[in-house]
JSON list of C-alpha atoms in Angstrom, two decimals:
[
{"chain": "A", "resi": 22, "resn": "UNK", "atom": "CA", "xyz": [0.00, 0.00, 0.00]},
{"chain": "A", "resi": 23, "resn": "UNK", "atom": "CA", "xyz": [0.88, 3.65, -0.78]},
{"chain": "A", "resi": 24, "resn": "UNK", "atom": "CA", "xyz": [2.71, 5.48, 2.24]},
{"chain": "A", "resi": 25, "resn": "UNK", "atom": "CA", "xyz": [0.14, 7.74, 3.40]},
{"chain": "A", "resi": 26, "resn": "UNK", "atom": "CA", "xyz": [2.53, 9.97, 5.30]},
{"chain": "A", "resi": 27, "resn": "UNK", "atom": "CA", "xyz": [4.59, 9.97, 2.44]},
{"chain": "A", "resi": 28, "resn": "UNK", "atom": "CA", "xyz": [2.46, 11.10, -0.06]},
{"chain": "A", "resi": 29, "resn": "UNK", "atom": "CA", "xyz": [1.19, 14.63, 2.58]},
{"chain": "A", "resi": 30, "resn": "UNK", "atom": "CA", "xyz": [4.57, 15.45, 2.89]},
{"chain": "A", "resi": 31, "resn": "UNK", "atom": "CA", "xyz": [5.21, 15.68, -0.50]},
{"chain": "A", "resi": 32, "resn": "UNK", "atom": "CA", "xyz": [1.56, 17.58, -1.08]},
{"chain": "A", "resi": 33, "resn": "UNK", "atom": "CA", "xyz": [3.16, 20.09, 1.66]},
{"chain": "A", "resi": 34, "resn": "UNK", "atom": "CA", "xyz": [6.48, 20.63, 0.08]},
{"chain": "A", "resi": 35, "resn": "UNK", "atom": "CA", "xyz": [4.94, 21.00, -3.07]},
{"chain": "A", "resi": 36, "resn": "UNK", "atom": "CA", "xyz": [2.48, 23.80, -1.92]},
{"chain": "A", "resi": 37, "resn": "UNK", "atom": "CA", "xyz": [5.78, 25.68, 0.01]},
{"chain": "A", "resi": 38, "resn": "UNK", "atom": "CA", "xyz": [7.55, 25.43, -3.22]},
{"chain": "A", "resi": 39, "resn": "UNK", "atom": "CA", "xyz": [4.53, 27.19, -4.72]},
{"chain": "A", "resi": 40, "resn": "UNK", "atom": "CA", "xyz": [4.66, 30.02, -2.61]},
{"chain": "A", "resi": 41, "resn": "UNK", "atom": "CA", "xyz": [8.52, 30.10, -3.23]},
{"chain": "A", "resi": 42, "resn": "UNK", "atom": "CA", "xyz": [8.11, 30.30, -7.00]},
{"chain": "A", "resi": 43, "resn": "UNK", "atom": "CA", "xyz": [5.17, 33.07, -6.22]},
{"chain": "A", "resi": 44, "resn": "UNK", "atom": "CA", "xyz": [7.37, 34.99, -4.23]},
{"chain": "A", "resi": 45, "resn": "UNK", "atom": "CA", "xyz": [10.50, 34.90, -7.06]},
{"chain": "A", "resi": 46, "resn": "UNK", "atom": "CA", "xyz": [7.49, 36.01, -9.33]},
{"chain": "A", "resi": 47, "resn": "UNK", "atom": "CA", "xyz": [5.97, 39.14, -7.37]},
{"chain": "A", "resi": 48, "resn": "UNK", "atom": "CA", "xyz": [8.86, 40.03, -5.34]},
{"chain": "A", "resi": 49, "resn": "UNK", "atom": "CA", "xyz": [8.39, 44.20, -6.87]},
{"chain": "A", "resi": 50, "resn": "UNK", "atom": "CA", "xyz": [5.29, 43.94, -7.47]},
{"chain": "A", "resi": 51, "resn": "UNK", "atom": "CA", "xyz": [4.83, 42.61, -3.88]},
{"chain": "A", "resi": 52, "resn": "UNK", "atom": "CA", "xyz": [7.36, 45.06, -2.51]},
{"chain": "A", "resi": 53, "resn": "UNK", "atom": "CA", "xyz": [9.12, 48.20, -3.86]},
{"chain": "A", "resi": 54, "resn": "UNK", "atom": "CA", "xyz": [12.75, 48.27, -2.74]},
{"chain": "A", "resi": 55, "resn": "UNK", "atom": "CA", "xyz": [11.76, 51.95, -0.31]},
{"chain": "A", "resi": 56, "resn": "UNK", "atom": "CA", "xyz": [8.40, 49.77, 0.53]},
{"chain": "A", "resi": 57, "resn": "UNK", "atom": "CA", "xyz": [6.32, 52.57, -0.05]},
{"chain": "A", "resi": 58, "resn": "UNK", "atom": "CA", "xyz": [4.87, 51.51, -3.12]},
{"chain": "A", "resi": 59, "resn": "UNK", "atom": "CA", "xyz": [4.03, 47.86, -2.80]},
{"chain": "A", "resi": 60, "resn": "UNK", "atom": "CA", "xyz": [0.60, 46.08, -2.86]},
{"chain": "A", "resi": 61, "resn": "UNK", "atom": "CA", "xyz": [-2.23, 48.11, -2.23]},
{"chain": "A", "resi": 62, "resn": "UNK", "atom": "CA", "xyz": [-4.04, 45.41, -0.05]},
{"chain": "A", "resi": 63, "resn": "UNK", "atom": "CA", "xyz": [-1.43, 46.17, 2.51]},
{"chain": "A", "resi": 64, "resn": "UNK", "atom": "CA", "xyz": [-0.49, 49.01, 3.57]},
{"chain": "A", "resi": 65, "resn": "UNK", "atom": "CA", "xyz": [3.56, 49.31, 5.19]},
{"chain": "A", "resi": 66, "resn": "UNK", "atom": "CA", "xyz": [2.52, 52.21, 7.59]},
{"chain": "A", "resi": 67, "resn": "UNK", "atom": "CA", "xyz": [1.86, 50.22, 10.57]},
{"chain": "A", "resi": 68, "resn": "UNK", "atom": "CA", "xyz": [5.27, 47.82, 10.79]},
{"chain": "A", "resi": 69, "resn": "UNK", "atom": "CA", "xyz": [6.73, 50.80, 12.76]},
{"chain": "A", "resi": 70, "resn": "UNK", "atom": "CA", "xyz": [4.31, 50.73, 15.27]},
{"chain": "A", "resi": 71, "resn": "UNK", "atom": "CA", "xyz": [4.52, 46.69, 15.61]},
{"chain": "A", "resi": 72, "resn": "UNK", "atom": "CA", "xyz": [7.96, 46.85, 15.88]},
{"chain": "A", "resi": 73, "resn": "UNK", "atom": "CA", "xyz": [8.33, 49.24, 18.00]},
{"chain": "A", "resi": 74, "resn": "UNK", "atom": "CA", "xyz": [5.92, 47.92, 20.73]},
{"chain": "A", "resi": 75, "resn": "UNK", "atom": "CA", "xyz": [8.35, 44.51, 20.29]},
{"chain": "A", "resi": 76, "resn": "UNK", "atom": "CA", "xyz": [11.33, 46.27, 20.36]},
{"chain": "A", "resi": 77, "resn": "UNK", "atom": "CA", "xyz": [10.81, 47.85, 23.87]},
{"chain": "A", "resi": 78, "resn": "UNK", "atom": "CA", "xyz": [11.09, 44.88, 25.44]},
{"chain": "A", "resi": 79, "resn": "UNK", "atom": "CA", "xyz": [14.31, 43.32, 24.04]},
{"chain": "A", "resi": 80, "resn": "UNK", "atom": "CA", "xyz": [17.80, 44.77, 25.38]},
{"chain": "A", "resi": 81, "resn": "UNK", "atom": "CA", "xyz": [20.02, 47.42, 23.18]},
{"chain": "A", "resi": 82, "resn": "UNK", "atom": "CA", "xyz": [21.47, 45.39, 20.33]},
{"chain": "A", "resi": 83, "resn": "UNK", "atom": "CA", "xyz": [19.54, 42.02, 20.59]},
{"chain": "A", "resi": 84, "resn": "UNK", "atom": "CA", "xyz": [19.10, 39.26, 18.22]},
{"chain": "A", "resi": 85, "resn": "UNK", "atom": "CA", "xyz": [16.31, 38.71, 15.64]},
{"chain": "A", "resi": 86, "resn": "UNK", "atom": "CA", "xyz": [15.23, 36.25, 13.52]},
{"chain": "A", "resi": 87, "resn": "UNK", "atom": "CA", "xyz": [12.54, 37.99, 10.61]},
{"chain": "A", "resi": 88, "resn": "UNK", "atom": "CA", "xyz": [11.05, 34.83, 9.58]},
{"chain": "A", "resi": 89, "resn": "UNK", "atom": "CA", "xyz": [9.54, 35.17, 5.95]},
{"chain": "A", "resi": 90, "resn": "UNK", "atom": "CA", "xyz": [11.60, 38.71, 5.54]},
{"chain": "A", "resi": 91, "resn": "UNK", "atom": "CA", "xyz": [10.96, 39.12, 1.81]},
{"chain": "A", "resi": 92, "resn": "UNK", "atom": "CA", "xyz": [12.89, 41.75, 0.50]},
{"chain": "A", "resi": 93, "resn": "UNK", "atom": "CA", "xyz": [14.07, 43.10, 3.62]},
{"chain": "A", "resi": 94, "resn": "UNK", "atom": "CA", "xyz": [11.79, 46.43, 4.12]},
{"chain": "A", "resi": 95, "resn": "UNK", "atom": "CA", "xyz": [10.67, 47.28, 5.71]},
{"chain": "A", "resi": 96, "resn": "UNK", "atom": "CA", "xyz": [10.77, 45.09, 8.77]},
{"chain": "A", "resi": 97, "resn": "UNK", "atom": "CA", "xyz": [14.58, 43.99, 8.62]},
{"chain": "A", "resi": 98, "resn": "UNK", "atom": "CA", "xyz": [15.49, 47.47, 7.70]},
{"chain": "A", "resi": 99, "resn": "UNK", "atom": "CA", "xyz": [14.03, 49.18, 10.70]},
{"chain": "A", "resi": 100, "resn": "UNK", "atom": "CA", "xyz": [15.51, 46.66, 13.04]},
{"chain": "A", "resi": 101, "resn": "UNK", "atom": "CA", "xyz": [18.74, 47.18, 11.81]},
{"chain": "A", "resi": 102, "resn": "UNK", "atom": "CA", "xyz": [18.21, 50.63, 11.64]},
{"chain": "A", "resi": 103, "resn": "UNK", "atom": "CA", "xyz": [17.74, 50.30, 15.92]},
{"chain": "A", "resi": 104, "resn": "UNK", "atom": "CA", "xyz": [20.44, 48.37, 16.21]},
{"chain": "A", "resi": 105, "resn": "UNK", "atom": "CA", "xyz": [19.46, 45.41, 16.40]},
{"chain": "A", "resi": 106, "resn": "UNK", "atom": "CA", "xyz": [21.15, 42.25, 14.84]},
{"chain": "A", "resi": 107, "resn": "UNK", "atom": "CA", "xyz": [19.06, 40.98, 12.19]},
{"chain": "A", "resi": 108, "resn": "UNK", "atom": "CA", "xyz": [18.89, 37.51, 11.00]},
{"chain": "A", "resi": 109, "resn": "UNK", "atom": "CA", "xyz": [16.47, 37.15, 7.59]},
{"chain": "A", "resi": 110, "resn": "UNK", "atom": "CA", "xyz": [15.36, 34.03, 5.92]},
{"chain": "A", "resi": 111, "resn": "UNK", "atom": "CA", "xyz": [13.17, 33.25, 3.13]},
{"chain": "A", "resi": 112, "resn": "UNK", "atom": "CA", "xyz": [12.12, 30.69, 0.66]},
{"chain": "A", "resi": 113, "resn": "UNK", "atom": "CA", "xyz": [12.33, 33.26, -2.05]},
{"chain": "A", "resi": 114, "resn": "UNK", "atom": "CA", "xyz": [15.84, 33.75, -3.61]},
{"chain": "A", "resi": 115, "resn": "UNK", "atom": "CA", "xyz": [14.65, 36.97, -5.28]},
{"chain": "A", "resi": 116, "resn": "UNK", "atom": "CA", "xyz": [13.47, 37.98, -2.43]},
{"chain": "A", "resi": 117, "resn": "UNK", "atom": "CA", "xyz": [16.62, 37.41, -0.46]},
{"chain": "A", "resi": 118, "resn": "UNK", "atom": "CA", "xyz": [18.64, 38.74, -3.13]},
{"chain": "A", "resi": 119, "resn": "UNK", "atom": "CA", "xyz": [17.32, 42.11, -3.07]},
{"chain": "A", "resi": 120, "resn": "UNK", "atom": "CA", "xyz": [16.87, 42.02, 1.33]},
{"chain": "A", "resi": 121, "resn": "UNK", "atom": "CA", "xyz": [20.96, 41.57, 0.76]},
{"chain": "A", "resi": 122, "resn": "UNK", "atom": "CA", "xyz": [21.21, 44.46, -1.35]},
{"chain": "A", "resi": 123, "resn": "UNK", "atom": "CA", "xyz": [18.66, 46.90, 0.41]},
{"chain": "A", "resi": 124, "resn": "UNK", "atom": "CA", "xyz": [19.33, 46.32, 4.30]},
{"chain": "A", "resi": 125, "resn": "UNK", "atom": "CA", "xyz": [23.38, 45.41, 3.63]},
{"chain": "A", "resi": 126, "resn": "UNK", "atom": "CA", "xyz": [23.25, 45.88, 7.53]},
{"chain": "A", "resi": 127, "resn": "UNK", "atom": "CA", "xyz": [21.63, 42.39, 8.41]},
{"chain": "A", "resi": 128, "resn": "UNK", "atom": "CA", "xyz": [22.30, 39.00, 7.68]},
{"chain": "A", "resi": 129, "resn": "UNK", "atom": "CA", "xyz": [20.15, 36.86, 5.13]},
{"chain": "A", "resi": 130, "resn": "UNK", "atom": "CA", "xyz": [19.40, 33.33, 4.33]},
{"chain": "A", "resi": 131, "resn": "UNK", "atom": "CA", "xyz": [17.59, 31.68, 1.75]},
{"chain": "A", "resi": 132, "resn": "UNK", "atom": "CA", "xyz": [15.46, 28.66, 3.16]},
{"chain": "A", "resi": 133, "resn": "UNK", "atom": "CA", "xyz": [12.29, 26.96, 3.45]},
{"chain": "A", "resi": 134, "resn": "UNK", "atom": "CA", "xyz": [11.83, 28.13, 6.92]},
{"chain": "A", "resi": 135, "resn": "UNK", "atom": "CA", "xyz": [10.01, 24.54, 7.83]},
{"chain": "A", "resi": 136, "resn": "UNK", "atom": "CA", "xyz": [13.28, 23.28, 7.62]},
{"chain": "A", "resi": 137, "resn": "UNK", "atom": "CA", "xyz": [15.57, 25.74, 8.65]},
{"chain": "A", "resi": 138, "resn": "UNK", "atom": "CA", "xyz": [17.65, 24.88, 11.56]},
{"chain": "A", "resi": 139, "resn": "UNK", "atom": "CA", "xyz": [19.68, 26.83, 14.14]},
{"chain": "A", "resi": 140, "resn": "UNK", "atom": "CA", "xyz": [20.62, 26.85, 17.86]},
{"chain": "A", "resi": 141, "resn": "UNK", "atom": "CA", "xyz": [18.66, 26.91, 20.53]},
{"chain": "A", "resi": 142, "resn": "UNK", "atom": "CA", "xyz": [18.39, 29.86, 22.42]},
{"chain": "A", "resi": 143, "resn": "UNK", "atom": "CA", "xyz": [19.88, 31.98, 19.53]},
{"chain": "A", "resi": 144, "resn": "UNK", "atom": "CA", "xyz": [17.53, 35.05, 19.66]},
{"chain": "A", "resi": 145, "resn": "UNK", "atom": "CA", "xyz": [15.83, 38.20, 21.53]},
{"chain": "A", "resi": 146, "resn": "UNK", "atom": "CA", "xyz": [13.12, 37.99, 19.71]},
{"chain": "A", "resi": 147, "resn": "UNK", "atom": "CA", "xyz": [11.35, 36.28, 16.52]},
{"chain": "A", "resi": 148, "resn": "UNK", "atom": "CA", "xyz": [9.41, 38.48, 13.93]},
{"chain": "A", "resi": 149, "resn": "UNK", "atom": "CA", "xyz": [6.80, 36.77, 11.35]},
{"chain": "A", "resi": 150, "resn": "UNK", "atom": "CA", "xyz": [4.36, 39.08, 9.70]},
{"chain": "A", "resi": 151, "resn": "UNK", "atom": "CA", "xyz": [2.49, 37.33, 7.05]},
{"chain": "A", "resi": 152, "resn": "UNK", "atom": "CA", "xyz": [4.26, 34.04, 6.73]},
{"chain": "A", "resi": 153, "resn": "UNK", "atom": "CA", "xyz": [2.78, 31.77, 8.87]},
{"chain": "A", "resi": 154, "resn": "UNK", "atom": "CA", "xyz": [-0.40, 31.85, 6.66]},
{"chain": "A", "resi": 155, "resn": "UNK", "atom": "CA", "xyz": [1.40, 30.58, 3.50]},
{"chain": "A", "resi": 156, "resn": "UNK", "atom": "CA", "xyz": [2.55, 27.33, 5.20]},
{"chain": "A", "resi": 157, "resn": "UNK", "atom": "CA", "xyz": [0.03, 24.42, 5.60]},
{"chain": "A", "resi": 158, "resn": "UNK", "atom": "CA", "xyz": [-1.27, 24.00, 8.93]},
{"chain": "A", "resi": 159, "resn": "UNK", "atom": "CA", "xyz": [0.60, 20.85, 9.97]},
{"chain": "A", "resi": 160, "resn": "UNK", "atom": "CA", "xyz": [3.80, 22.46, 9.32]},
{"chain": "A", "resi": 161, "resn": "UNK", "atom": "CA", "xyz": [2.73, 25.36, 11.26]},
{"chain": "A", "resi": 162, "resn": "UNK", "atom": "CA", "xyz": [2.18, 23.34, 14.19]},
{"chain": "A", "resi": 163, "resn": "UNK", "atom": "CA", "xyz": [6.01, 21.42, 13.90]},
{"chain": "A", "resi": 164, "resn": "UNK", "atom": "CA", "xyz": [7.52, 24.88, 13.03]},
{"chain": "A", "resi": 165, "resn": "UNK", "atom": "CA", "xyz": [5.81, 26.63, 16.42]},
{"chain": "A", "resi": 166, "resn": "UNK", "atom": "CA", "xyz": [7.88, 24.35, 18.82]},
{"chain": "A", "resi": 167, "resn": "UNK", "atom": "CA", "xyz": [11.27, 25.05, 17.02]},
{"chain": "A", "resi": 168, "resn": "UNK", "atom": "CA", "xyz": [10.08, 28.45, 17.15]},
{"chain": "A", "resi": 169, "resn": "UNK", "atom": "CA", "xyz": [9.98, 28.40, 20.70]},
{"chain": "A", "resi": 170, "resn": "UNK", "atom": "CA", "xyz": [13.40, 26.42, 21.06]},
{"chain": "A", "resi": 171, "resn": "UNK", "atom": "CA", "xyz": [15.10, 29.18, 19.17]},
{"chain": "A", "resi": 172, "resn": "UNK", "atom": "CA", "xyz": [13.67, 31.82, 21.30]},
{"chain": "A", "resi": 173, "resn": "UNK", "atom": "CA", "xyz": [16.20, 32.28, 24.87]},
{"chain": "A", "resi": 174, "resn": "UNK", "atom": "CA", "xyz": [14.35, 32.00, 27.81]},
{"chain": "A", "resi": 175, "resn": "UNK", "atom": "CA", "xyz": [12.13, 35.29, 28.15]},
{"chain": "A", "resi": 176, "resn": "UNK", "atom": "CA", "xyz": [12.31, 35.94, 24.50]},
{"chain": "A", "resi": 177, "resn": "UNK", "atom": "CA", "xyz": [9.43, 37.64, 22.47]},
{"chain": "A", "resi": 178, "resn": "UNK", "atom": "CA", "xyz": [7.52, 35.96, 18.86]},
{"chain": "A", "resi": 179, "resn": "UNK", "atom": "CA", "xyz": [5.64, 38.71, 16.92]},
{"chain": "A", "resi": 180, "resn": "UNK", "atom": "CA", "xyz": [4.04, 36.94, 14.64]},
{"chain": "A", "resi": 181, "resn": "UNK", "atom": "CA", "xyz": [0.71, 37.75, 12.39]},
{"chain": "A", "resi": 182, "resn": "UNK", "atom": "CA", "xyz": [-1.56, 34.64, 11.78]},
{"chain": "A", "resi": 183, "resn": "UNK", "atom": "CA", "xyz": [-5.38, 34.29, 10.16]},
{"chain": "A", "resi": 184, "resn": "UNK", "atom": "CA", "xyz": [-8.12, 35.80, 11.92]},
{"chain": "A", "resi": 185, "resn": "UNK", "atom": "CA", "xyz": [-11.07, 33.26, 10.19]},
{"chain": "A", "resi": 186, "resn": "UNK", "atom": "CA", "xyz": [-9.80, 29.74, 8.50]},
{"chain": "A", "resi": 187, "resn": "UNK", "atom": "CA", "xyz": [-9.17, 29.38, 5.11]},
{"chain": "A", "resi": 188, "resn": "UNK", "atom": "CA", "xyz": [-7.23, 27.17, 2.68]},
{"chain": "A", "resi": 189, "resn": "UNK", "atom": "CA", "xyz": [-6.98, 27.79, -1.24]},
{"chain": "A", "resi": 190, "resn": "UNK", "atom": "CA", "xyz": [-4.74, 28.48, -4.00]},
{"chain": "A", "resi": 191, "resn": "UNK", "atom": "CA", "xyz": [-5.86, 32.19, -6.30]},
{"chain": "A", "resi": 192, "resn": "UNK", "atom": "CA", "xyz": [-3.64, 34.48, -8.20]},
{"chain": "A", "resi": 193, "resn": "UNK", "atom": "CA", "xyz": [-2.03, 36.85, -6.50]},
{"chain": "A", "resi": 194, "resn": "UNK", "atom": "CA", "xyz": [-0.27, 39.39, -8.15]},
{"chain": "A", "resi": 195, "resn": "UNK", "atom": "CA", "xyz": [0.23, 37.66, -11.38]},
{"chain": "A", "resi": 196, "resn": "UNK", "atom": "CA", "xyz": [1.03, 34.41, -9.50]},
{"chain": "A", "resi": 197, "resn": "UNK", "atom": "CA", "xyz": [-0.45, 31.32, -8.40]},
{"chain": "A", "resi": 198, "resn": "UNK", "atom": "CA", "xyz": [0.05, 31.77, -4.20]},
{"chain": "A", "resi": 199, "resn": "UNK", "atom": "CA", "xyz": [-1.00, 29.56, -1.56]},
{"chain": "A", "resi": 200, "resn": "UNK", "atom": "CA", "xyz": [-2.72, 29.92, 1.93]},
{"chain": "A", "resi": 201, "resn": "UNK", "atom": "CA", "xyz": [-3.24, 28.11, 4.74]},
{"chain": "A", "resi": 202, "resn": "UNK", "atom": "CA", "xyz": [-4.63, 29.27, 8.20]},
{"chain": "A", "resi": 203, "resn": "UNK", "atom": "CA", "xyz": [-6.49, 28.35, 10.85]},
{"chain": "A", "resi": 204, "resn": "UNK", "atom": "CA", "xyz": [-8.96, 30.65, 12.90]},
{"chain": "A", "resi": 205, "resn": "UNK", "atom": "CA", "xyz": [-7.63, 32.93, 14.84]},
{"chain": "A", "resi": 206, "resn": "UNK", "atom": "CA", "xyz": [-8.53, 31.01, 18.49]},
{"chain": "A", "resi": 207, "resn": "UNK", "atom": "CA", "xyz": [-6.89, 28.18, 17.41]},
{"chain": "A", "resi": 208, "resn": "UNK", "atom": "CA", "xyz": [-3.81, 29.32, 16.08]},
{"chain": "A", "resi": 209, "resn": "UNK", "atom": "CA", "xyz": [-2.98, 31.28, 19.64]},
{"chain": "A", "resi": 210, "resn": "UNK", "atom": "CA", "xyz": [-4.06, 27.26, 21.43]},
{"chain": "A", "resi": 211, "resn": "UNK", "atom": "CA", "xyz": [-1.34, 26.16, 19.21]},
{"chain": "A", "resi": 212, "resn": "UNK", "atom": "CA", "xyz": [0.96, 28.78, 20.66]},
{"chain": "A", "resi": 213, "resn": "UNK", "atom": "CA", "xyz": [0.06, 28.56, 24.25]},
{"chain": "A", "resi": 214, "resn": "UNK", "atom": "CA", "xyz": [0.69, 24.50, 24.24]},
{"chain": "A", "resi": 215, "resn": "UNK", "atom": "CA", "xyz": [4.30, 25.55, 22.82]},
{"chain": "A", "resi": 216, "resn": "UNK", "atom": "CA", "xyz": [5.37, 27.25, 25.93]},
{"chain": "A", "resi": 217, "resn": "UNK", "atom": "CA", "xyz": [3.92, 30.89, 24.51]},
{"chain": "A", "resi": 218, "resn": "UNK", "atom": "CA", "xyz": [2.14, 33.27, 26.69]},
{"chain": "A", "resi": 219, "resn": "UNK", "atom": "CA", "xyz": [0.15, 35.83, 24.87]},
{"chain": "A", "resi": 220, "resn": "UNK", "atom": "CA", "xyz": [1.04, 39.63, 25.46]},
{"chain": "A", "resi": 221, "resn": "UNK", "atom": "CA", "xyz": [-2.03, 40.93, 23.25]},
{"chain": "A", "resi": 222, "resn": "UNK", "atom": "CA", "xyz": [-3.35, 40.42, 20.66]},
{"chain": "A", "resi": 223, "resn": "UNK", "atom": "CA", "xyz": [-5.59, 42.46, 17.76]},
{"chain": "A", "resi": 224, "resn": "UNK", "atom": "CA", "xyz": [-7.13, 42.31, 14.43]},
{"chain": "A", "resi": 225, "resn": "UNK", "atom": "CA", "xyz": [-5.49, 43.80, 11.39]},
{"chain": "A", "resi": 226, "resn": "UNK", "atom": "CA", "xyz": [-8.26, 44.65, 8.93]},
{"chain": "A", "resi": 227, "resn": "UNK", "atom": "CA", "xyz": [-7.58, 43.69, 5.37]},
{"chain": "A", "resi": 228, "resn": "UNK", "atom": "CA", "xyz": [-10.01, 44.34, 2.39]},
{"chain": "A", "resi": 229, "resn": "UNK", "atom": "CA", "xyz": [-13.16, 42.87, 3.60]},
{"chain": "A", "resi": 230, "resn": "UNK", "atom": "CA", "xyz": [-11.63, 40.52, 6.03]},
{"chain": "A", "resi": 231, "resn": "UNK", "atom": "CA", "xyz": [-8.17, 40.72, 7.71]},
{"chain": "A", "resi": 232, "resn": "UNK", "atom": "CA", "xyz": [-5.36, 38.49, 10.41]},
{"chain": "A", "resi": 233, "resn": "UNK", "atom": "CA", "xyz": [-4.67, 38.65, 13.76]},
{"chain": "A", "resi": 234, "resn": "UNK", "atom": "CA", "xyz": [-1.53, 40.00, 15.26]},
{"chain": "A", "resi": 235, "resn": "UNK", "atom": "CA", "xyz": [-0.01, 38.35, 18.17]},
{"chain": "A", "resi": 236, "resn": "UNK", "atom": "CA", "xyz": [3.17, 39.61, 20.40]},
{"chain": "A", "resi": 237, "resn": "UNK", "atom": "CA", "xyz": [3.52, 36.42, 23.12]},
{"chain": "A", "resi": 238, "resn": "UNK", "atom": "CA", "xyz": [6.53, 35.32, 25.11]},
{"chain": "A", "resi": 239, "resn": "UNK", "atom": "CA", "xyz": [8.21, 32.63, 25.78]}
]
């Protein structure tokens, strides 16, 4: 008989590597290298303000992982910009490409963050605005405990996940792009049984729906 397991992983990988070619596809039209100018169903404006309420809590100079960094603005490039010391990775090698060129400041790697590795207890802090929805929802839930594990004890994971569930595949931009999230409620159950308390949380409209953005601790 067919291997089961087997055959979902591949599915999984398959629908990651989709959002990786998407990515290489979009990456301008996604984001404009000042990030002023990139799609209009998100606006840039409020990453300062997210940031910034993460960034008061970590000490002068601290470590961060931006998981899913794209091209680098603007979230990598206002970290660096504080002083922090930036660690980006991304399944897009456009998108890394460019984050290498535009925010020379931080350090970039291109990977499918679902298996990325590093050390435990490498960083202040872990950022992940609109990532976790383009990974299917099993690999969100292995990802969350290495999540944790890279985190030092105390550390901070500001990370945006989907408000109401939803799976599908549309064009995006020109591109075939895939999504996978689960509400909202049970998204921040996943990250409370991996060790996570919840700081606040809030709803970030978008068009006629919108995600949820979480800042929780370790």
């Amino acid at each position: 008989m067919p291997d089961v397991s087997d055959d979902a992983e591949t599915t999984r990988r398959a629908r990651r590597d989709l959002v990786r070619r998407g990515y290489d596809q979009i990456s301008e039209k996604y984001r404009s290298d000042d990030s002023a100018a990139g799609r209009e169903t998100e606006s840039t404006a409020e990453y300062a303000q997210w940031l910034g309420e993460l960034a008061v809590h970590l000490p002068a100079g601290g470590s961060v992982l931006d998981l899913g960094c794209g091209a680098g603005v603007p979230g990598s490039r206002l970290l660096a910009e504080w002083g922090f010391e930036v660690t980006g990775v991304d399944i897009s090698a456009v998108q890394i490409r460019r984050a290498r060129n535009l925010v020379p400041a931080a350090r970039f790697v291109q990977a499918d963050v679902v298996e990325w590795e590093c050390d435990p207890g490498t960083f202040d802090a872990i950022v992940s605005l609109y990532t976790l929805i383009h990974i299917p929802l099993e690999d969100q839930q292995s990802l969350l405990p290495k999540l944790a594990n890279w985190l030092k004890p105390g550390g901070y994971l500001l990370v945006i996940i989907g408000h109401t569930a939803w799976t599908g595949t549309e064009d995006y931009l020109g591109a075939e792009m895939f999504w996978d999230h689960a509400d909202a409620e049970t998204t921040l159950g996943w990250i409370t049984d991996m060790g996570f308390m919840p700081v606040w949380q809030r709803f970030i409209p978008e068009g006629s729906s919108g995600h949820t953005l979480v800042l929780a601790q370790r």
